[in-house]
PDB file of C-alpha atoms in Angstrom:
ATOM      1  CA  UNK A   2       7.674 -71.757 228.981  1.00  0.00           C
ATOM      2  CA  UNK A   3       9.621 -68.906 227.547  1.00  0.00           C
ATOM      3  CA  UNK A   4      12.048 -67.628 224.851  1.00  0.00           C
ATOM      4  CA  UNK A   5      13.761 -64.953 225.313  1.00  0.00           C
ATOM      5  CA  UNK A   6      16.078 -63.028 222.508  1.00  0.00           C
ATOM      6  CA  UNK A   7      18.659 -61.020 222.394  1.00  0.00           C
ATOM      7  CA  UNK A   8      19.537 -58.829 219.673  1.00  0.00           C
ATOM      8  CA  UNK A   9      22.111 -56.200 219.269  1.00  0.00           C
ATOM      9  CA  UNK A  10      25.113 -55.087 216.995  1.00  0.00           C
ATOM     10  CA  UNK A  11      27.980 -57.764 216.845  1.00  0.00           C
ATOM     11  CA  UNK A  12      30.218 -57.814 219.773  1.00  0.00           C
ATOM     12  CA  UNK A  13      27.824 -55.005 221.799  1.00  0.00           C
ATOM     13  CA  UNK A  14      27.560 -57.086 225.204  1.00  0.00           C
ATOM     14  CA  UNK A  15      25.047 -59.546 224.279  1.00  0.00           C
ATOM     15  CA  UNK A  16      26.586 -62.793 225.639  1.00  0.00           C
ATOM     16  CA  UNK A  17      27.752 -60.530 228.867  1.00  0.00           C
ATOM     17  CA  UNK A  18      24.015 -59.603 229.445  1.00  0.00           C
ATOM     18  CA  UNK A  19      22.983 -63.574 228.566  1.00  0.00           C
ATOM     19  CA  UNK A  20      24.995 -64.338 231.401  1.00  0.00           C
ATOM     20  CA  UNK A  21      23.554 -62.272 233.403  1.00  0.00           C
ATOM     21  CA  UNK A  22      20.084 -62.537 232.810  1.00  0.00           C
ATOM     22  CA  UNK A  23      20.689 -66.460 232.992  1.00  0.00           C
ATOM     23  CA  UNK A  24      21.909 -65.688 236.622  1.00  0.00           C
ATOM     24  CA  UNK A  25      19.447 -64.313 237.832  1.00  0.00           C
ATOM     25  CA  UNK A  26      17.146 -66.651 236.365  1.00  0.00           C
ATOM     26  CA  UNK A  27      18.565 -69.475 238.597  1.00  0.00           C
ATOM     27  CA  UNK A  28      18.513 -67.775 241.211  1.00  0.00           C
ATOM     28  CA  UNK A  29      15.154 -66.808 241.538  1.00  0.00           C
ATOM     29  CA  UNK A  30      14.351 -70.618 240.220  1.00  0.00           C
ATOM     30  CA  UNK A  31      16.295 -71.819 243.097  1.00  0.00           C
ATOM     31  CA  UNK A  32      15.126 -69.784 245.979  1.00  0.00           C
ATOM     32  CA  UNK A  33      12.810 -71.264 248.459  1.00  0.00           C
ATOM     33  CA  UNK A  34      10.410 -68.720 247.814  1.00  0.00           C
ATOM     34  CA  UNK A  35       9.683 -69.524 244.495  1.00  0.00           C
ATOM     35  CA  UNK A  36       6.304 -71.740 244.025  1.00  0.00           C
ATOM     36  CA  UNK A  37       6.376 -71.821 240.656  1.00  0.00           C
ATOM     37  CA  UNK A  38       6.469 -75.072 238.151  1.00  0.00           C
ATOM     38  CA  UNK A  39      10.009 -76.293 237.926  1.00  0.00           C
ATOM     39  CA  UNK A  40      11.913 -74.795 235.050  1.00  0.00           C
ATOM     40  CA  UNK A  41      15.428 -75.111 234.048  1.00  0.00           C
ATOM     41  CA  UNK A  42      17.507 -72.250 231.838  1.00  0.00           C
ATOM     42  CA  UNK A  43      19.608 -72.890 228.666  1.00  0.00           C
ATOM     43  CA  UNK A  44      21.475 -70.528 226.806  1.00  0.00           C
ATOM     44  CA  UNK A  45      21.960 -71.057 222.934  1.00  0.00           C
ATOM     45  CA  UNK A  46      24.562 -69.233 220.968  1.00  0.00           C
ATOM     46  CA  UNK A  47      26.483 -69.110 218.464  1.00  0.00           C
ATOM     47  CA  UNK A  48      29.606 -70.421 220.585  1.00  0.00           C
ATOM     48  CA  UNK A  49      27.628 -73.134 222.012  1.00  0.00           C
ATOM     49  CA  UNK A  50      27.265 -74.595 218.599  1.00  0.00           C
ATOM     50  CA  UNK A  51      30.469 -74.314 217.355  1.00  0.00           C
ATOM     51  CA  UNK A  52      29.262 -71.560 214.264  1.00  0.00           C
ATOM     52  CA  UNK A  53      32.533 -69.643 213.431  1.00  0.00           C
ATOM     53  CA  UNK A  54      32.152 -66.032 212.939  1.00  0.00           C
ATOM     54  CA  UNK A  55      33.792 -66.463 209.398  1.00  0.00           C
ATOM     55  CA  UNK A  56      30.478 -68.025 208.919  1.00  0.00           C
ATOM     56  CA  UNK A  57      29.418 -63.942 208.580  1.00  0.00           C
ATOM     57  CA  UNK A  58      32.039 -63.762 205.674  1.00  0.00           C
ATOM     58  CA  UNK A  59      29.936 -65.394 203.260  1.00  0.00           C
ATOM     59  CA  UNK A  60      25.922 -65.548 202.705  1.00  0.00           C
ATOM     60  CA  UNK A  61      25.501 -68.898 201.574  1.00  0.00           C
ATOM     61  CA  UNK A  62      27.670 -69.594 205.203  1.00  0.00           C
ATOM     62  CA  UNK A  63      25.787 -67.110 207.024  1.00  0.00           C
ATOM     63  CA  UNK A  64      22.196 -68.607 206.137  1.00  0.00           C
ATOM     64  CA  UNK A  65      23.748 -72.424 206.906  1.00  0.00           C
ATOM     65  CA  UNK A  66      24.708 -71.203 210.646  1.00  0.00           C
ATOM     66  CA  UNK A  67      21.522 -69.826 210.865  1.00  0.00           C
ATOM     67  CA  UNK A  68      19.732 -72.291 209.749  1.00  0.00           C
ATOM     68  CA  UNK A  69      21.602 -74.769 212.535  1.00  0.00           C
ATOM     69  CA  UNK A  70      20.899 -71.993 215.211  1.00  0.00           C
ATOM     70  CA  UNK A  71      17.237 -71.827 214.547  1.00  0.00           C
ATOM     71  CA  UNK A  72      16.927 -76.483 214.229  1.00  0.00           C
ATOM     72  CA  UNK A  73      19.098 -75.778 217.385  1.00  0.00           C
ATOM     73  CA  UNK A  74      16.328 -73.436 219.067  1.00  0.00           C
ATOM     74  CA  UNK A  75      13.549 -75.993 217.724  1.00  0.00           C
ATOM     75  CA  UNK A  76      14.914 -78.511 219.794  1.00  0.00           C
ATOM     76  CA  UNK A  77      15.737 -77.026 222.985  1.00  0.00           C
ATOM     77  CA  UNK A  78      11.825 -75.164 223.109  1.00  0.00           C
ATOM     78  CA  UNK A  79       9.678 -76.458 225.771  1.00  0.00           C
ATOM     79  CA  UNK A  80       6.761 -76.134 228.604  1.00  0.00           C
ATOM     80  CA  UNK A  81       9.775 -76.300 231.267  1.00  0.00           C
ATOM     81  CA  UNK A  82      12.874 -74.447 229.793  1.00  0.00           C
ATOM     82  CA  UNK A  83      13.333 -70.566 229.823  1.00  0.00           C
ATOM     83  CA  UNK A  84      15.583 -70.356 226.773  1.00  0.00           C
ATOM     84  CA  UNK A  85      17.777 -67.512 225.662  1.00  0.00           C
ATOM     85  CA  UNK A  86      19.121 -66.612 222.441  1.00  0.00           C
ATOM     86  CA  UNK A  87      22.087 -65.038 222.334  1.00  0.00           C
ATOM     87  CA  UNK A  88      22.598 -64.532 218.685  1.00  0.00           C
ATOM     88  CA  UNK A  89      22.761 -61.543 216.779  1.00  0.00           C
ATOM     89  CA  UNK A  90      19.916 -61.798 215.493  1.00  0.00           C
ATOM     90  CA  UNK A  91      19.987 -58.524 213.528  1.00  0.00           C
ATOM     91  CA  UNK A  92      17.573 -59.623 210.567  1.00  0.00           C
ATOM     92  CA  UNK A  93      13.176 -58.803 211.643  1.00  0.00           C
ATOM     93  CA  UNK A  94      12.516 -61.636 209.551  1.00  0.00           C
ATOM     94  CA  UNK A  95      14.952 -64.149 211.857  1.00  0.00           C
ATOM     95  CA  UNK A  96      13.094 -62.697 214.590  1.00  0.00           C
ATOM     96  CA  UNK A  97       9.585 -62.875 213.359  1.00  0.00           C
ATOM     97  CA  UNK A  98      10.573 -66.419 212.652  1.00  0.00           C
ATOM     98  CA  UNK A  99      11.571 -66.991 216.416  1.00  0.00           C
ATOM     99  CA  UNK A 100       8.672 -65.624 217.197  1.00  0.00           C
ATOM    100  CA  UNK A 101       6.498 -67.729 215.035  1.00  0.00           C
ATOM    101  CA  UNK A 102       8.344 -71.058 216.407  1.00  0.00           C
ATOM    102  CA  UNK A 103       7.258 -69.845 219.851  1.00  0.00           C
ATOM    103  CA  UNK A 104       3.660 -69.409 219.405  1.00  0.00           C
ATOM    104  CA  UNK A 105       3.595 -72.673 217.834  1.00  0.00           C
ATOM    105  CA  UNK A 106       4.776 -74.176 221.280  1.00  0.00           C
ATOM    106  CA  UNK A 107       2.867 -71.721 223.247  1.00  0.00           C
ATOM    107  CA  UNK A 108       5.772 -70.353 224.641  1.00  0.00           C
ATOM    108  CA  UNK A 109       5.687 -66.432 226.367  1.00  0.00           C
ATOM    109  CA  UNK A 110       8.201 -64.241 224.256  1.00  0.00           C
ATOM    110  CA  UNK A 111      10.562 -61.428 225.146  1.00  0.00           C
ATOM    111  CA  UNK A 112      13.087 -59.452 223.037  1.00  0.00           C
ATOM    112  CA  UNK A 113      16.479 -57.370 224.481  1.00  0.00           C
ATOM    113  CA  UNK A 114      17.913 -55.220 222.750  1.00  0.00           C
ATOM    114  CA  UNK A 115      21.174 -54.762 223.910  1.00  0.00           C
ATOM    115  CA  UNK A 116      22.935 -51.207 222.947  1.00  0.00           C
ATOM    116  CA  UNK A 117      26.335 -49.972 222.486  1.00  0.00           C
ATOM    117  CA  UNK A 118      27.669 -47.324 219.524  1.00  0.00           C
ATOM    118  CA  UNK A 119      29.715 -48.777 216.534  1.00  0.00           C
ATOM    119  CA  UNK A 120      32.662 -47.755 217.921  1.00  0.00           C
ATOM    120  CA  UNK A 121      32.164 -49.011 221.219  1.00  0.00           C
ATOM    121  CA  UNK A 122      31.304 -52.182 219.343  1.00  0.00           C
ATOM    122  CA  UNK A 123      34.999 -52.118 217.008  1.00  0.00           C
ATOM    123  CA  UNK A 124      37.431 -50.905 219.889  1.00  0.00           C
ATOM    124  CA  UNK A 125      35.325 -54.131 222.356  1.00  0.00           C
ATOM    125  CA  UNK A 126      35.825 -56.640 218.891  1.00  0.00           C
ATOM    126  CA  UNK A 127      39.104 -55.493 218.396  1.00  0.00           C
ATOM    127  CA  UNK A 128      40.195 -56.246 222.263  1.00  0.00           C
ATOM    128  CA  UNK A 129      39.079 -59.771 222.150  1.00  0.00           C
ATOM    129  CA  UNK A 130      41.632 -62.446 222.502  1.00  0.00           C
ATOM    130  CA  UNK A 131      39.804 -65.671 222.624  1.00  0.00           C
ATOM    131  CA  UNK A 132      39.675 -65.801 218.598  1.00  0.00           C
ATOM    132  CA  UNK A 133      36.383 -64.953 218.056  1.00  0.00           C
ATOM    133  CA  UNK A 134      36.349 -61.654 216.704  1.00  0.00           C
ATOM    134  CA  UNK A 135      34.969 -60.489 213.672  1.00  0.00           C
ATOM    135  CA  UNK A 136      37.349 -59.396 210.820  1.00  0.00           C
ATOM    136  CA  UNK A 137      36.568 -55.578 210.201  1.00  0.00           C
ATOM    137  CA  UNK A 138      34.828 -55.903 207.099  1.00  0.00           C
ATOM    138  CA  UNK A 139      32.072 -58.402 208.316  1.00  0.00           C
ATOM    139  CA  UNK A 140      32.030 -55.693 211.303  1.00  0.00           C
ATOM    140  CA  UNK A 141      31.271 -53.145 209.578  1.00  0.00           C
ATOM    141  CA  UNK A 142      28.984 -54.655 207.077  1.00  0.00           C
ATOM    142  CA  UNK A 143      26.949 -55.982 209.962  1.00  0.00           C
ATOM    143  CA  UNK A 144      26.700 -53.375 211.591  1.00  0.00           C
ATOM    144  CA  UNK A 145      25.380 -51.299 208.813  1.00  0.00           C
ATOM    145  CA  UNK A 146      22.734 -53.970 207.698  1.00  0.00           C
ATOM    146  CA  UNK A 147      21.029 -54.170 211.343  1.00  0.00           C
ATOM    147  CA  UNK A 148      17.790 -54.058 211.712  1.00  0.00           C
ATOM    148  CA  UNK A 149      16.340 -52.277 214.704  1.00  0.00           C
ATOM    149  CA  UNK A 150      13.568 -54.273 216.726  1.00  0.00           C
ATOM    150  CA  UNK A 151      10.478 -51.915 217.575  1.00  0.00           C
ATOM    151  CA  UNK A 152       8.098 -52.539 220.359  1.00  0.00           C
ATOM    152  CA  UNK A 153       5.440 -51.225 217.654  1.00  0.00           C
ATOM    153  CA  UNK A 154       5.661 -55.170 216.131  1.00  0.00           C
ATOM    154  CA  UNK A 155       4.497 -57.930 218.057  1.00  0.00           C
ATOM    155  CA  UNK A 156       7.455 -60.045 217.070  1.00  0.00           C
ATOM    156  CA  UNK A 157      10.120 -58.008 219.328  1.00  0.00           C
ATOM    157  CA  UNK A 158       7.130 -57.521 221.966  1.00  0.00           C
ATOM    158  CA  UNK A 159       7.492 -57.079 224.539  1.00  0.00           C
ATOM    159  CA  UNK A 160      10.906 -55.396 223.896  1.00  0.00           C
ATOM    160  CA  UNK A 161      13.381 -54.213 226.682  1.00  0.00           C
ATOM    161  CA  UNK A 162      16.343 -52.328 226.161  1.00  0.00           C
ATOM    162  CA  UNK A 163      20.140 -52.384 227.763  1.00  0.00           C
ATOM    163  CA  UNK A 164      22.238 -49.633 226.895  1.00  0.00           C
ATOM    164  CA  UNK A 165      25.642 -50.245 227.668  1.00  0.00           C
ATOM    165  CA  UNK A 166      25.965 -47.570 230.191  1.00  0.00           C
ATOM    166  CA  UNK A 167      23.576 -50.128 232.141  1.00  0.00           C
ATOM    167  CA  UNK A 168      25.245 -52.092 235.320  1.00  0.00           C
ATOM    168  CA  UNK A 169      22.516 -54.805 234.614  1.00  0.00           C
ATOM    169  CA  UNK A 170      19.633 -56.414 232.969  1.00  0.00           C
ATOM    170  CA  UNK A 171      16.165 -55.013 233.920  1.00  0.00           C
ATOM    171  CA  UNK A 172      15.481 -58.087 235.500  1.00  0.00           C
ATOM    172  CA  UNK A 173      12.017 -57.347 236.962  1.00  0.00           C
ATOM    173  CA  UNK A 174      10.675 -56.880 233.773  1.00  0.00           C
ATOM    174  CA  UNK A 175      11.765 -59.683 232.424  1.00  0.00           C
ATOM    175  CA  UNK A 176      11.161 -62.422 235.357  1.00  0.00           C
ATOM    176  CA  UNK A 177       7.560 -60.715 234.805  1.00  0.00           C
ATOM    177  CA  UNK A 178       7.383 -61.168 231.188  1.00  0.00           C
ATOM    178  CA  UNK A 179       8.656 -64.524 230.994  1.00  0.00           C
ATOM    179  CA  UNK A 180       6.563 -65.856 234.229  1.00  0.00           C
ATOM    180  CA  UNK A 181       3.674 -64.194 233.908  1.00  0.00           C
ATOM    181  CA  UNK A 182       3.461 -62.420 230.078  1.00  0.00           C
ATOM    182  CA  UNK A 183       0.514 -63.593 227.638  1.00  0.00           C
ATOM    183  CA  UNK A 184       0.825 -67.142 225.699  1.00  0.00           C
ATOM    184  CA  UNK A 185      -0.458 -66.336 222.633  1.00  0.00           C
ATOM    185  CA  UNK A 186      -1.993 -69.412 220.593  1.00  0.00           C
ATOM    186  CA  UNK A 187      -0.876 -70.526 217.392  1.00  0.00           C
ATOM    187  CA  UNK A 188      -2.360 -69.471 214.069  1.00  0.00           C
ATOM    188  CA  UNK A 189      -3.129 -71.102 210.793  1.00  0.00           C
ATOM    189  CA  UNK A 190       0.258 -69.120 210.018  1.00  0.00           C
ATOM    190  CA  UNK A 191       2.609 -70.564 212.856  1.00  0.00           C
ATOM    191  CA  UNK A 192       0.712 -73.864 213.171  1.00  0.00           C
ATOM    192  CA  UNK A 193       2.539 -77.329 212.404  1.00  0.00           C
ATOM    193  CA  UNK A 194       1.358 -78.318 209.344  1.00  0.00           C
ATOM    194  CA  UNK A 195       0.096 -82.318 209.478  1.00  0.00           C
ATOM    195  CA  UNK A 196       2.293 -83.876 206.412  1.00  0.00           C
ATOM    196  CA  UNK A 197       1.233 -86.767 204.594  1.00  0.00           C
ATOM    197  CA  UNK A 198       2.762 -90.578 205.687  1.00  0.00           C
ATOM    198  CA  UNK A 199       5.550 -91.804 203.341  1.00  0.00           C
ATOM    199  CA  UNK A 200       3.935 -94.247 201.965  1.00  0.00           C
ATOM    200  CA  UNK A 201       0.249 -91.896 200.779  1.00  0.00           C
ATOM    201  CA  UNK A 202       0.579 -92.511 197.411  1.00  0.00           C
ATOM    202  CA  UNK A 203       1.102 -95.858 197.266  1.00  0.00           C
ATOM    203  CA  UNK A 204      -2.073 -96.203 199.460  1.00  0.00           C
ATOM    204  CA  UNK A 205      -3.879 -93.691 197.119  1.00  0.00           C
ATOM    205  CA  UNK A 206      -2.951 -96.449 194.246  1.00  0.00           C
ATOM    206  CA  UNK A 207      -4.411 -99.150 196.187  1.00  0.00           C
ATOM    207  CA  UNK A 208      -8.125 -97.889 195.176  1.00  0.00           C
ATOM    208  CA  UNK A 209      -7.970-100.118 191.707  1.00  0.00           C
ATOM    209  CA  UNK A 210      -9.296-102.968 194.473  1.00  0.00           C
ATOM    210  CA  UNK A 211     -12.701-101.136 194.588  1.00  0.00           C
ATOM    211  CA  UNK A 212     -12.558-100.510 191.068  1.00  0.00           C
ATOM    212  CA  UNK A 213     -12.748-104.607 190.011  1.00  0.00           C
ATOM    213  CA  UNK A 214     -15.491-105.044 193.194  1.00  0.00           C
ATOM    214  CA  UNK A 215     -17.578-102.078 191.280  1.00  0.00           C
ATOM    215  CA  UNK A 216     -16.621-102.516 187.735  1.00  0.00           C
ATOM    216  CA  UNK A 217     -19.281-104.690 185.424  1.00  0.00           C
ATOM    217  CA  UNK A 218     -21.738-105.291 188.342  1.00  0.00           C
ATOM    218  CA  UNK A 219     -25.573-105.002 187.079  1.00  0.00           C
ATOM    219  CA  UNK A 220     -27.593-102.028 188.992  1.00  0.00           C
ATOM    220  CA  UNK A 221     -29.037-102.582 192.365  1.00  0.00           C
ATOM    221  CA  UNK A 222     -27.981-102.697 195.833  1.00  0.00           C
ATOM    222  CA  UNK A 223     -24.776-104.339 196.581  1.00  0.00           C
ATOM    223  CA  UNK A 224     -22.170-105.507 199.572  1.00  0.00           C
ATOM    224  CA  UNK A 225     -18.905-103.838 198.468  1.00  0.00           C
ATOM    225  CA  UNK A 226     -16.597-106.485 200.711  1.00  0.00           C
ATOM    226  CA  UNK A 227     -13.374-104.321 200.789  1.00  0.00           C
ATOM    227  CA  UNK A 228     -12.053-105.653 203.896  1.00  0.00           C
ATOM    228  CA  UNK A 229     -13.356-107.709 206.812  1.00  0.00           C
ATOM    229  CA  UNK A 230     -14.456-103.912 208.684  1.00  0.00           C
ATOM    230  CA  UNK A 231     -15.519-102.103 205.578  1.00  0.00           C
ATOM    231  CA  UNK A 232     -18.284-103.860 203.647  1.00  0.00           C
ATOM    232  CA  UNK A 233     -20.592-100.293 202.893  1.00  0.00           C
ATOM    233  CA  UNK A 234     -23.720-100.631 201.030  1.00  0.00           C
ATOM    234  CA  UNK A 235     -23.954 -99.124 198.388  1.00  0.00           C
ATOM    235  CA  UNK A 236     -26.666 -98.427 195.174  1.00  0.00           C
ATOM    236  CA  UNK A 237     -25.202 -98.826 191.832  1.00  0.00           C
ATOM    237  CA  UNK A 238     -26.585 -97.252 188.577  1.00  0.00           C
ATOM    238  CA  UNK A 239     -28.802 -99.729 186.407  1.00  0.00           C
ATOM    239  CA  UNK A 240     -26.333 -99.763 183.584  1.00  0.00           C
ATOM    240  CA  UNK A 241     -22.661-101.326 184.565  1.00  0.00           C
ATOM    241  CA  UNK A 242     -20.201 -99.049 185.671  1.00  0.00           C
ATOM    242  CA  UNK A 243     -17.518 -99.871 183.018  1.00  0.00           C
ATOM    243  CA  UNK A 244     -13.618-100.603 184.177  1.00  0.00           C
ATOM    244  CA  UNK A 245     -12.526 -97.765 181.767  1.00  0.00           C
ATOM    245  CA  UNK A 246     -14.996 -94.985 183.542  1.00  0.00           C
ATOM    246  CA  UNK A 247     -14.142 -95.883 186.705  1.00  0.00           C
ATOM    247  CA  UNK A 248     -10.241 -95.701 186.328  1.00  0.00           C
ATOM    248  CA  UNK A 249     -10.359 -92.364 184.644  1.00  0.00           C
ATOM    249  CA  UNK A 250     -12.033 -91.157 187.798  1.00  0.00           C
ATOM    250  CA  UNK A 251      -9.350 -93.119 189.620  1.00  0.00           C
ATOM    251  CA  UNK A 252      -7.200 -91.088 187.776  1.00  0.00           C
ATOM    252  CA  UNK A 253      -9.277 -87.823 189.137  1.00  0.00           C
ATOM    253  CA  UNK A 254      -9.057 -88.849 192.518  1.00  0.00           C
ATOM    254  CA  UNK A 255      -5.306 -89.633 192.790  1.00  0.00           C
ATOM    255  CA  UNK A 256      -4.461 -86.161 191.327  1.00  0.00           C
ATOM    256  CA  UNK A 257      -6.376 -84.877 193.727  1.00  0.00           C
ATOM    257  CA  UNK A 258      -4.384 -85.860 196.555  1.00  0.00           C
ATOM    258  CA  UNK A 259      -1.815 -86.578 194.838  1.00  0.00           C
ATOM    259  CA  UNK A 260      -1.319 -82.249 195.236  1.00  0.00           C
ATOM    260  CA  UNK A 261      -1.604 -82.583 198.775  1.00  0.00           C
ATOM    261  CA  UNK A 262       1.197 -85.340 199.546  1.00  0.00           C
ATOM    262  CA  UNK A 263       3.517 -82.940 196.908  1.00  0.00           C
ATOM    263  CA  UNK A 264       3.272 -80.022 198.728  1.00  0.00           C
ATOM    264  CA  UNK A 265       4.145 -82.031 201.997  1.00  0.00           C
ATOM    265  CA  UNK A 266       0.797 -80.483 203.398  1.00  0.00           C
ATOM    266  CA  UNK A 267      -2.836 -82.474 204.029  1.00  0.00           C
ATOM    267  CA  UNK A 268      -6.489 -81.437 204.560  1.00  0.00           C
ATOM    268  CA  UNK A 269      -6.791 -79.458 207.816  1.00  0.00           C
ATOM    269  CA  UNK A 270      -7.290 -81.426 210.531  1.00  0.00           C
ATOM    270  CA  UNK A 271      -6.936 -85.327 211.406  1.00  0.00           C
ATOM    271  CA  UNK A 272      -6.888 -87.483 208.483  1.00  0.00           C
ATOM    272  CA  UNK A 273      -6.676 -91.478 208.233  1.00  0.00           C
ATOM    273  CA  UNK A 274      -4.294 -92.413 205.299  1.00  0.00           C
ATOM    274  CA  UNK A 275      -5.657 -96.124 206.090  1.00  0.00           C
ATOM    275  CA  UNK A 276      -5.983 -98.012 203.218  1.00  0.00           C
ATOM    276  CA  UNK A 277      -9.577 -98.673 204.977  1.00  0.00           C
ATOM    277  CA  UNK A 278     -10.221 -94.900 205.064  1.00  0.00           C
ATOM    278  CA  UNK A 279      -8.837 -93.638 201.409  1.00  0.00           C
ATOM    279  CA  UNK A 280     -11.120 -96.363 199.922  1.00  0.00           C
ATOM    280  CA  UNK A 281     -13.934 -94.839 202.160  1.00  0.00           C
ATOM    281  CA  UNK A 282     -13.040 -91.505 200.351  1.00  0.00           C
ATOM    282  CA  UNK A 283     -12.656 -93.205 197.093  1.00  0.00           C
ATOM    283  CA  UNK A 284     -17.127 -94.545 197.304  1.00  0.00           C
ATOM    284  CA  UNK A 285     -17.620 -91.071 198.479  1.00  0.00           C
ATOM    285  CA  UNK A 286     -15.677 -89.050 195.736  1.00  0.00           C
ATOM    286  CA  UNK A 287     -17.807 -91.846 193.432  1.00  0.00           C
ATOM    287  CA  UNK A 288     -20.522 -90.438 194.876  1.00  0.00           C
ATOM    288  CA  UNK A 289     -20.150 -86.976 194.366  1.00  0.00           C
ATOM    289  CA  UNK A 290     -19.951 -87.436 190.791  1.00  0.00           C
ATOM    290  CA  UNK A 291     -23.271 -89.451 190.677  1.00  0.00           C
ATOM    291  CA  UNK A 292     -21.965 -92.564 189.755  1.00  0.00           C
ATOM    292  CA  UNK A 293     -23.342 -94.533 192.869  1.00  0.00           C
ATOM    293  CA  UNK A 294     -25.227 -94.040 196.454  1.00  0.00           C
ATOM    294  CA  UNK A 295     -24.168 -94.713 199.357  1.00  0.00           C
ATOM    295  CA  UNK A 296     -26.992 -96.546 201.179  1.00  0.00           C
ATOM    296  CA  UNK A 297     -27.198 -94.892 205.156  1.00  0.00           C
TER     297      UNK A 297
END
């Protein structure tokens, strides 16, 4: 249905205006006026998933917790939840990756930027006593390598902004955004990429089958019976196709999608990694190279 995420400097509110926002959420979910499809609200954070904030100490640590944020975020994105992210989420390229994810699940996005100076940000760190403060250092150090969103990039659009002066979220806005915003549709960028089965190349290999069917048979028409569903017809060249020839295009063809199952990626669209199918290919990649015709 919706993601929604917050950004902002470390300890500058965020969670305090997740709360909120999440509040008013249910509310208006719950109230007998509402028509709308039945949602439900989940808040994902840093805290909810047990990430330490020494996990901020180190970069190696820091891109592991993110990492189990965002599989977090993967999993909880769907047609009926409203989630919220309340992360810091101070890097664009975390956020453009958020944003990607949602578009691939045709979610409406939202970003809210949640203000408060530095120091309001040290003296609020400094005054927590639940543990979960950040030493100064990694305060500081975030703080200076925060990345502003900008309602000028579609990732962080549309962006709202909470100062800390503010008594509360602008929740209009937002109900509106995330009820009634665009769903924009993935693109080729954002798209789930179809992988290859597990077991592709060894049903690439299986091809040397056709090769002994075609292999030292005189010219002419001929039955090719590969299986009890796929007998095609086929027109062979007057001289014999010899076993050699054939295998070194064998060869050809297995590299060829052999690149495909290595990159973890396949041709776009649906594809049949039946044995049935890839010897299908096999006749027609023979084909193409003018070493038989397929009879219609």
């Amino acid at each position: 249905m919706a993601l929604v995420t917050f950004t902002g400097y470390p300890s500058s509110g965020k969670t305090h205006r997740a709360i909120q926002l999440k509040g008013h959420l249910d509310r208006r979910l719950t109230d007998p006026s509402y028509s709308g499809p039945k949602l439900k609200v989940i808040v994902l954070s840093d805290d909810a998933l047990n990430i330490d904030r020494s996990s901020y100490n180190d970069s190696l640590l820091e891109r592991t917790a993110r990492g189990a944020l965002f599989d977090a975020i993967q999993r909880q994105m769907g047609r009926d939840t409203i989630l919220i992210i309340d992360a810091l989420n101070y890097i664009k390229g975390l956020r453009y990756q958020l944003y990607c994810a949602a578009r691939e699940f045709k979610l409406r996005v939202c970003t809210v930027y949640v203000v408060a100076t530095p120091g309001l940000c040290r003296r609020w760190n400094s005054e927590r006593s639940d543990g979960r403060g950040y030493t100064t250092e990694t305060l500081d150090n975030l703080i200076a390598r925060y990345e502003e969103p900008s309602s000028m990039v579609r990732w962080d659009s549309p962006l709202f902004t909470v100062p800390w002066s503010e008594s509360d979220v602008p929740i209009e806005l937002i109900w509106k955004a995330v009820t009634e915003g665009n769903v924009k549709p993935p693109n080729v960028g954002t798209q789930a990429v179809l992988k290859a089965p597990s077991d592709a190349l060894h049903t690439l290999e299986q091809v040397s089958t056709l090769l002994q069917a075609v292999s030292g048979v005189p010219g002419g028409h001929v039955t090719l019976n590969l299986s009890e569903t796929l007998k095609p017809r086929v027109t062979l060249p007057e001289r014999s196709l010899t076993l050699s020839e054939l295998q070194r295009m064998k060869r050809q063809f297995v590299t060829v999608h052999k690149k495909a199952i290595t990159l973890g990626t396949v041709e776009k669209g649906t594809v049949d990694w039946s044995e049935e199918s890839v010897a299908h290919k096999f006749i027609e990649y023979l084909e193409n190279n003018k070493l038989i015709i397929i009879n219609k």
